[in-house]
Amino acid sequence: MKKKVLILLFAIAPLGLFAQNTAHGQEKALKQYVFWDNWFIQGQFGAQRTYSEGNKSSSFGDKLSPTAALGVGKFFSPEVGARIQLGGWTSSNYLNGSTYDVKYLNGNIDALFNLTNIFLSYKENRVFNLIGILGAGYVHGFRNSDENLHATNSVAPRIGLQADFRLSNTWSINLEANGNLLRDDFNGQEKFGCSYDGTLNVLAGVTYRFGRRGFATVEAADPALIQSLNDQINSQRGQIEEYKACCEKKSEEPKTIIKEVPSTKSASLNSVVSFRIGKATIDPSQEVYVYNAAQYLKQNPDAKVVISSFADKNTGTAEFNQKLSEKRSEAVAKILKEKYGIAENRFTVENNGDKQQPYPDNNNWNRISIITSK
């Protein structure tokens, strides 16, 4: 059973990958979050119905008992989260015309799946969310000396649903139903050929979210747009060089005057490599700009370049963005060295994080590495 639960968890874990388009086709991506974001604590109280020996001969109310739970968890994405929960209280059981109680304590690890966000488009401030629960726990039933019942231990798989009603960014109320499958001796009895005992819990509670809460979306950079801007910049630079050459030609003295011709300087380089939001992988459409830098260095043996990398300020923390800019510089440098054979002493790197924003008026354009000649 434990193996089946683990296999199922790994099989549906990719649901946590987030991708979304707007109505106009603009790609959306999640703002970057760190480990301590989107944590919550949850307290619940409710009723439990135990299914065990004597179930058919007892009334529904005979086997009702109180239960409570306290949990802490985290959502890794709008779709997928996890929680650790401690719960228990009393299990009411019925046998031979009378009821008796078994006190118990359980600890659970649950995977949480926001079914609303999985099957509907994601909304940051949605009021209602339906959450699927799949997990496993360890249940200890305490000894009952009055009934001459020994202590028990069970590994219990769990499945359930939780309805979450958002009150604010911080608080929500929830209503949860979950079923747990236990060993047949959970209630201290092993009779009538039953294979398992079970419990059905219905709980109501509150959830408090702390740290940075929720998942904000931002527009992802369009590599095609960045490439178009790069082409325009390079075209304008070429035109400027042509105008300068034309002006210099017109200002020359008559040919009868002999003058010393200065040595020609190496052409300058300004190549911009853009990245997707939160990524340091160079897209195939952007590698041409690394290639141009490599060709420039090969054609100018004495030239050196600087790789300056940035991250947009509106996505992620300063610490995350600093590391992201370092990874972007490393990605550019790796291609220069390993693919084009450029010596490491011919370039230096500057990792700017989000401290500098080359494009202050457009946040999405700042996910870049700029390769410039010294």
Short mmCIF file of C-alpha atoms in Angstrom, two decimals:
data_model
loop_
_atom_site.label_atom_id
_atom_site.label_comp_id
_atom_site.label_asym_id
_atom_site.label_seq_id
_atom_site.Cartn_x
_atom_site.Cartn_y
_atom_site.Cartn_z
CA MET A 1 0.00 0.00 0.00
CA LYS A 2 2.79 2.44 0.90
CA LYS A 3 4.49 1.75 -2.42
CA LYS A 4 1.26 2.46 -4.30
CA VAL A 5 0.81 5.79 -2.51
CA LEU A 6 4.38 6.87 -3.26
CA ILE A 7 4.08 5.89 -6.93
CA LEU A 8 0.86 7.88 -7.27
CA LEU A 9 2.41 10.94 -5.60
CA PHE A 10 5.36 10.91 -7.99
CA ALA A 11 3.08 10.35 -10.97
CA ILE A 12 0.99 13.46 -10.36
CA ALA A 13 3.73 15.70 -9.02
CA PRO A 14 4.25 17.34 -12.48
CA LEU A 15 0.87 19.01 -12.00
CA GLY A 16 2.84 21.61 -10.01
CA LEU A 17 4.35 22.99 -13.20
CA PHE A 18 2.65 26.28 -13.97
CA ALA A 19 1.96 27.76 -17.39
CA GLN A 20 -0.85 30.09 -18.42
CA ASN A 21 -1.79 32.37 -21.28
CA THR A 22 -3.91 35.50 -21.13
CA ALA A 23 -6.91 36.05 -23.36
CA HIS A 24 -4.62 37.93 -25.78
CA GLY A 25 -2.15 35.05 -25.99
CA GLN A 26 0.50 36.70 -23.79
CA GLU A 27 2.41 34.08 -21.86
CA LYS A 28 2.13 34.33 -18.09
CA ALA A 29 4.58 32.95 -15.56
CA LEU A 30 4.75 32.78 -11.78
CA LYS A 31 6.70 35.27 -9.77
CA GLN A 32 9.63 33.45 -8.17
CA TYR A 33 9.24 32.32 -4.55
CA VAL A 34 11.65 30.94 -1.98
CA PHE A 35 11.32 28.09 0.52
CA TRP A 36 9.73 30.11 3.33
CA ASP A 37 6.93 31.55 1.17
CA ASN A 38 3.34 30.24 1.09
CA TRP A 39 3.34 28.35 4.39
CA PHE A 40 0.16 27.88 6.41
CA ILE A 41 -1.02 26.54 9.76
CA GLN A 42 -4.40 24.88 10.10
CA GLY A 43 -6.59 23.96 13.07
CA GLN A 44 -9.69 21.75 12.72
CA PHE A 45 -12.38 20.20 14.92
CA GLY A 46 -15.14 17.78 14.00
CA ALA A 47 -16.68 14.34 14.26
CA GLN A 48 -15.48 10.86 13.42
CA ARG A 49 -17.40 7.72 12.49
CA THR A 50 -15.54 4.43 13.04
CA TYR A 51 -16.29 1.44 10.79
CA SER A 52 -15.33 -1.79 12.56
CA GLU A 53 -16.81 -4.88 14.26
CA GLY A 54 -20.44 -4.42 15.24
CA ASN A 55 -21.01 -1.85 12.53
CA LYS A 56 -24.21 -3.43 11.20
CA SER A 57 -25.82 -3.91 14.60
CA SER A 58 -25.15 -0.36 15.83
CA SER A 59 -26.91 2.90 15.02
CA PHE A 60 -25.12 5.70 13.21
CA GLY A 61 -24.79 7.74 16.40
CA ASP A 62 -23.36 4.84 18.44
CA LYS A 63 -20.01 5.14 16.70
CA LEU A 64 -19.72 8.92 16.46
CA SER A 65 -16.94 10.59 18.44
CA PRO A 66 -15.06 13.92 18.53
CA THR A 67 -11.81 14.43 16.64
CA ALA A 68 -9.38 17.31 16.14
CA ALA A 69 -6.31 18.05 14.03
CA LEU A 70 -3.49 20.59 13.84
CA GLY A 71 -1.40 20.85 10.69
CA VAL A 72 1.29 22.92 9.03
CA GLY A 73 1.99 22.93 5.31
CA LYS A 74 3.15 24.74 2.23
CA PHE A 75 1.97 25.21 -1.35
CA PHE A 76 4.79 24.84 -3.87
CA SER A 77 2.67 26.14 -6.75
CA PRO A 78 -0.97 27.15 -7.27
CA GLU A 79 -1.76 23.47 -7.87
CA VAL A 80 0.37 21.38 -5.51
CA GLY A 81 1.17 21.53 -1.80
CA ALA A 82 1.84 19.31 1.20
CA ARG A 83 1.08 19.29 4.91
CA ILE A 84 2.11 17.49 8.08
CA GLN A 85 -0.80 16.92 10.45
CA LEU A 86 -1.18 15.68 14.02
CA GLY A 87 -4.65 14.58 15.09
CA GLY A 88 -6.75 12.17 17.09
CA TRP A 89 -8.97 11.98 20.18
CA THR A 90 -11.48 9.17 20.65
CA SER A 91 -12.83 6.37 18.48
CA SER A 92 -16.25 5.07 19.55
CA ASN A 93 -16.87 1.37 18.93
CA TYR A 94 -19.80 -1.00 19.43
CA LEU A 95 -19.72 -4.67 20.37
CA ASN A 96 -22.09 -7.07 22.14
CA GLY A 97 -24.76 -4.43 22.76
CA SER A 98 -22.54 -1.75 24.30
CA THR A 99 -20.15 0.98 23.21
CA TYR A 100 -16.56 1.54 24.29
CA ASP A 101 -13.91 4.11 23.42
CA VAL A 102 -10.38 3.83 22.10
CA LYS A 103 -8.19 6.88 22.48
CA TYR A 104 -5.76 7.34 19.62
CA LEU A 105 -3.18 9.70 18.11
CA ASN A 106 -2.27 9.93 14.44
CA GLY A 107 0.40 11.70 12.42
CA ASN A 108 -0.10 12.22 8.68
CA ILE A 109 1.81 13.45 5.67
CA ASP A 110 -0.61 14.60 2.97
CA ALA A 111 -0.15 15.73 -0.61
CA LEU A 112 -2.56 18.55 -1.47
CA PHE A 113 -3.91 19.16 -4.96
CA ASN A 114 -5.86 22.33 -5.69
CA LEU A 115 -8.36 20.84 -8.11
CA THR A 116 -9.87 24.24 -8.88
CA ASN A 117 -6.55 25.57 -10.16
CA ILE A 118 -5.74 22.31 -11.96
CA PHE A 119 -8.96 22.19 -13.97
CA LEU A 120 -9.81 25.92 -14.22
CA SER A 121 -7.67 28.91 -15.14
CA TYR A 122 -5.69 30.23 -12.18
CA LYS A 123 -6.96 33.32 -10.33
CA GLU A 124 -4.90 34.93 -7.60
CA ASN A 125 -7.85 35.97 -5.41
CA ARG A 126 -10.33 33.16 -5.99
CA VAL A 127 -12.78 32.87 -3.06
CA PHE A 128 -13.42 29.10 -3.26
CA ASN A 129 -10.91 26.32 -3.83
CA LEU A 130 -11.54 22.57 -3.80
CA ILE A 131 -8.48 20.67 -2.59
CA GLY A 132 -7.85 16.95 -3.04
CA ILE A 133 -5.99 15.10 -0.28
CA LEU A 134 -3.87 11.98 -0.71
CA GLY A 135 -1.57 10.79 2.03
CA ALA A 136 -0.55 8.25 4.62
CA GLY A 137 -0.23 8.27 8.39
CA TYR A 138 0.85 6.40 11.47
CA VAL A 139 -1.93 5.76 14.01
CA HIS A 140 -1.35 4.67 17.62
CA GLY A 141 -4.31 3.32 19.58
CA PHE A 142 -3.79 3.52 23.34
CA ARG A 143 -4.38 0.62 25.68
CA ASN A 144 -7.83 0.40 27.29
CA SER A 145 -7.46 -1.45 30.61
CA ASP A 146 -11.18 -1.28 31.39
CA GLU A 147 -12.01 -3.23 28.24
CA ASN A 148 -8.82 -5.33 28.38
CA LEU A 149 -7.67 -3.95 25.01
CA HIS A 150 -4.02 -3.80 24.02
CA ALA A 151 -2.28 -0.87 22.31
CA THR A 152 -2.19 -0.93 18.51
CA ASN A 153 -0.19 0.67 15.70
CA SER A 154 -1.31 1.09 12.11
CA VAL A 155 0.00 2.57 8.88
CA ALA A 156 -3.07 4.22 7.40
CA PRO A 157 -3.54 5.49 3.83
CA ARG A 158 -5.84 8.48 3.50
CA ILE A 159 -7.94 10.15 0.82
CA GLY A 160 -10.16 13.20 1.15
CA LEU A 161 -11.48 16.55 -0.05
CA GLN A 162 -11.30 20.00 1.50
CA ALA A 163 -13.41 23.03 0.61
CA ASP A 164 -11.49 26.24 1.34
CA PHE A 165 -13.28 29.60 1.54
CA ARG A 166 -10.96 32.61 1.37
CA LEU A 167 -11.74 35.44 3.80
CA SER A 168 -8.60 37.53 3.18
CA ASN A 169 -4.99 37.18 2.08
CA THR A 170 -4.26 35.80 5.55
CA TRP A 171 -7.31 33.83 6.70
CA SER A 172 -9.68 31.24 5.28
CA ILE A 173 -12.17 28.74 6.68
CA ASN A 174 -12.33 25.12 5.56
CA LEU A 175 -14.59 22.10 5.60
CA GLU A 176 -12.87 18.74 5.15
CA ALA A 177 -13.90 15.11 4.82
CA ASN A 178 -11.31 12.34 4.80
CA GLY A 179 -11.33 8.58 5.03
CA ASN A 180 -8.60 6.46 6.64
CA LEU A 181 -7.99 2.73 6.27
CA LEU A 182 -6.52 0.97 9.34
CA ARG A 183 -5.56 -2.48 10.54
CA ASP A 184 -8.38 -4.68 11.79
CA ASP A 185 -7.14 -4.48 15.39
CA PHE A 186 -7.27 -0.66 15.54
CA ASN A 187 -10.23 -0.85 17.94
CA GLY A 188 -8.68 -3.71 19.92
CA GLN A 189 -10.93 -6.33 18.30
CA GLU A 190 -10.29 -8.85 15.53
CA LYS A 191 -13.58 -10.63 14.96
CA PHE A 192 -16.12 -11.56 12.31
CA GLY A 193 -13.50 -11.96 9.59
CA CYS A 194 -13.04 -8.24 8.97
CA SER A 195 -9.88 -7.32 7.08
CA TYR A 196 -9.69 -3.66 8.02
CA ASP A 197 -11.08 -0.96 10.27
CA GLY A 198 -11.78 2.48 8.93
CA THR A 199 -12.62 6.01 10.01
CA LEU A 200 -14.50 8.80 8.29
CA ASN A 201 -13.70 12.29 9.59
CA VAL A 202 -15.66 15.46 8.92
CA LEU A 203 -13.93 18.59 10.22
CA ALA A 204 -14.32 22.36 10.08
CA GLY A 205 -11.49 24.74 10.78
CA VAL A 206 -9.47 27.82 9.97
CA THR A 207 -6.27 28.31 7.98
CA TYR A 208 -3.74 31.07 8.63
CA ARG A 209 -1.21 31.84 5.88
CA PHE A 210 2.06 33.51 6.82
CA GLY A 211 5.16 34.72 5.00
CA ARG A 212 4.67 35.88 1.44
CA ARG A 213 1.19 34.62 0.57
CA GLY A 214 -0.35 33.61 -2.73
CA PHE A 215 1.10 33.30 -6.21
CA ALA A 216 1.43 36.43 -8.32
CA THR A 217 1.75 36.15 -12.10
CA VAL A 218 3.86 38.35 -14.34
CA GLU A 219 4.21 38.61 -18.10
CA ALA A 220 6.99 36.45 -19.45
CA ALA A 221 9.53 38.03 -21.77
CA ASP A 222 8.95 37.50 -25.49
CA PRO A 223 12.28 36.29 -26.99
CA ALA A 224 11.10 37.21 -30.48
CA LEU A 225 10.47 40.80 -29.36
CA ILE A 226 13.88 41.04 -27.70
CA GLN A 227 15.51 39.64 -30.83
CA SER A 228 13.70 42.23 -32.95
CA LEU A 229 14.94 45.01 -30.65
CA ASN A 230 18.48 43.65 -30.86
CA ASP A 231 18.28 43.70 -34.65
CA GLN A 232 17.06 47.30 -34.60
CA ILE A 233 19.86 48.35 -32.27
CA ASN A 234 22.51 46.67 -34.41
CA SER A 235 21.04 48.20 -37.57
CA GLN A 236 21.09 51.69 -36.02
CA ARG A 237 24.69 51.22 -34.88
CA GLY A 238 25.63 50.29 -38.44
CA GLN A 239 23.91 53.40 -39.80
CA ILE A 240 25.73 55.59 -37.29
CA GLU A 241 29.08 54.14 -38.37
CA GLU A 242 28.20 54.81 -42.02
CA TYR A 243 27.26 58.43 -41.26
CA LYS A 244 30.50 58.94 -39.35
CA ALA A 245 32.54 57.49 -42.20
CA CYS A 246 30.71 59.72 -44.70
CA CYS A 247 31.34 62.86 -42.63
CA GLU A 248 35.01 62.01 -42.23
CA LYS A 249 35.35 61.53 -45.99
CA LYS A 250 33.78 64.92 -46.75
CA SER A 251 36.05 66.69 -44.28
CA GLU A 252 39.25 65.27 -45.77
CA GLU A 253 41.80 67.71 -47.23
CA PRO A 254 42.55 67.65 -51.01
CA LYS A 255 44.46 64.62 -52.12
CA THR A 256 47.57 66.70 -52.85
CA ILE A 257 48.05 67.15 -49.12
CA ILE A 258 49.87 64.24 -47.58
CA LYS A 259 48.64 63.24 -44.12
CA GLU A 260 49.25 60.28 -41.85
CA VAL A 261 46.37 57.80 -41.80
CA PRO A 262 45.59 56.61 -38.24
CA SER A 263 45.41 52.91 -37.59
CA THR A 264 41.94 51.37 -37.76
CA LYS A 265 40.41 50.45 -34.42
CA SER A 266 38.54 47.24 -33.80
CA ALA A 267 34.78 47.41 -34.22
CA SER A 268 32.75 47.64 -31.03
CA LEU A 269 30.43 44.91 -29.76
CA ASN A 270 27.08 45.14 -28.00
CA SER A 271 25.16 41.86 -28.03
CA VAL A 272 22.06 41.23 -25.87
CA VAL A 273 20.95 37.72 -24.86
CA SER A 274 17.44 37.54 -23.39
CA PHE A 275 16.11 34.87 -21.01
CA ARG A 276 12.73 33.56 -19.99
CA ILE A 277 11.38 34.54 -16.58
CA GLY A 278 13.26 32.85 -13.74
CA LYS A 279 15.48 30.89 -16.16
CA ALA A 280 19.19 30.83 -16.98
CA THR A 281 18.93 28.56 -20.02
CA ILE A 282 19.75 30.17 -23.36
CA ASP A 283 17.01 29.57 -25.94
CA PRO A 284 18.15 28.47 -29.43
CA SER A 285 16.82 31.76 -30.86
CA GLN A 286 19.15 33.69 -28.53
CA GLU A 287 22.35 31.72 -29.12
CA VAL A 288 23.05 33.74 -32.28
CA TYR A 289 24.06 36.67 -30.06
CA VAL A 290 26.61 34.52 -28.23
CA TYR A 291 27.85 33.35 -31.64
CA ASN A 292 28.26 36.99 -32.76
CA ALA A 293 30.34 37.70 -29.66
CA ALA A 294 32.53 34.67 -30.36
CA GLN A 295 33.07 35.75 -33.98
CA TYR A 296 34.00 39.24 -32.83
CA LEU A 297 36.64 37.84 -30.47
CA LYS A 298 38.05 35.54 -33.16
CA GLN A 299 38.29 38.39 -35.68
CA ASN A 300 39.89 40.70 -33.12
CA PRO A 301 42.55 38.63 -31.33
CA ASP A 302 43.47 41.41 -28.90
CA ALA A 303 39.88 42.28 -27.96
CA LYS A 304 38.20 41.41 -24.68
CA VAL A 305 34.55 41.55 -23.64
CA VAL A 306 32.45 41.96 -20.50
CA ILE A 307 29.39 39.78 -19.80
CA SER A 308 26.94 41.82 -17.69
CA SER A 309 23.90 39.89 -16.49
CA PHE A 310 20.68 41.15 -14.92
CA ALA A 311 17.32 39.98 -13.50
CA ASP A 312 14.06 41.90 -13.47
CA LYS A 313 13.27 43.53 -10.14
CA ASN A 314 9.57 42.63 -10.02
CA THR A 315 10.22 38.88 -10.01
CA GLY A 316 11.80 37.14 -7.03
CA THR A 317 13.81 38.39 -4.07
CA ALA A 318 17.09 40.31 -4.31
CA GLU A 319 18.97 37.20 -3.17
CA PHE A 320 17.27 35.00 -5.78
CA ASN A 321 17.86 37.54 -8.55
CA GLN A 322 21.55 37.88 -7.68
CA LYS A 323 22.03 34.11 -8.00
CA LEU A 324 19.96 34.08 -11.19
CA SER A 325 22.19 36.73 -12.81
CA GLU A 326 25.25 34.66 -11.86
CA LYS A 327 23.77 31.60 -13.55
CA ARG A 328 23.00 33.63 -16.69
CA SER A 329 26.60 34.84 -16.88
CA GLU A 330 27.79 31.26 -16.42
CA ALA A 331 25.52 30.07 -19.24
CA VAL A 332 26.93 32.64 -21.69
CA ALA A 333 30.53 32.00 -20.60
CA LYS A 334 30.09 28.23 -20.94
CA ILE A 335 29.01 28.48 -24.58
CA LEU A 336 31.86 30.88 -25.40
CA LYS A 337 34.41 28.49 -23.87
CA GLU A 338 33.09 25.04 -24.69
CA LYS A 339 31.35 25.58 -28.02
CA TYR A 340 33.44 28.34 -29.60
CA GLY A 341 36.80 27.81 -27.91
CA ILE A 342 37.17 31.33 -26.48
CA ALA A 343 39.86 31.53 -23.79
CA GLU A 344 38.58 32.41 -20.33
CA ASN A 345 41.01 35.34 -19.98
CA ARG A 346 39.30 37.14 -22.86
CA PHE A 347 36.09 37.90 -20.97
CA THR A 348 35.02 39.00 -17.52
CA VAL A 349 31.60 38.81 -15.88
CA GLU A 350 29.50 41.30 -13.92
CA ASN A 351 26.55 39.85 -12.00
CA ASN A 352 24.18 42.71 -11.25
CA GLY A 353 21.10 40.88 -9.95
CA ASP A 354 18.30 43.45 -9.84
CA LYS A 355 20.45 46.29 -8.48
CA GLN A 356 20.60 47.77 -11.98
CA GLN A 357 17.80 47.76 -14.53
CA PRO A 358 18.96 48.56 -18.09
CA TYR A 359 15.33 49.06 -19.13
CA PRO A 360 13.63 50.88 -16.20
CA ASP A 361 10.43 51.47 -18.19
CA ASN A 362 9.89 47.83 -19.14
CA ASN A 363 10.51 45.25 -16.44
CA ASN A 364 10.26 42.28 -18.83
CA TRP A 365 13.28 43.44 -20.87
CA ASN A 366 15.67 43.21 -17.91
CA ARG A 367 16.04 39.41 -18.02
CA ILE A 368 19.22 39.67 -20.07
CA SER A 369 22.98 39.29 -20.40
CA ILE A 370 24.76 42.07 -22.33
CA ILE A 371 28.09 41.26 -24.00
CA THR A 372 30.11 44.43 -24.67
CA SER A 373 33.64 45.08 -25.85
CA LYS A 374 36.08 46.64 -23.40
#
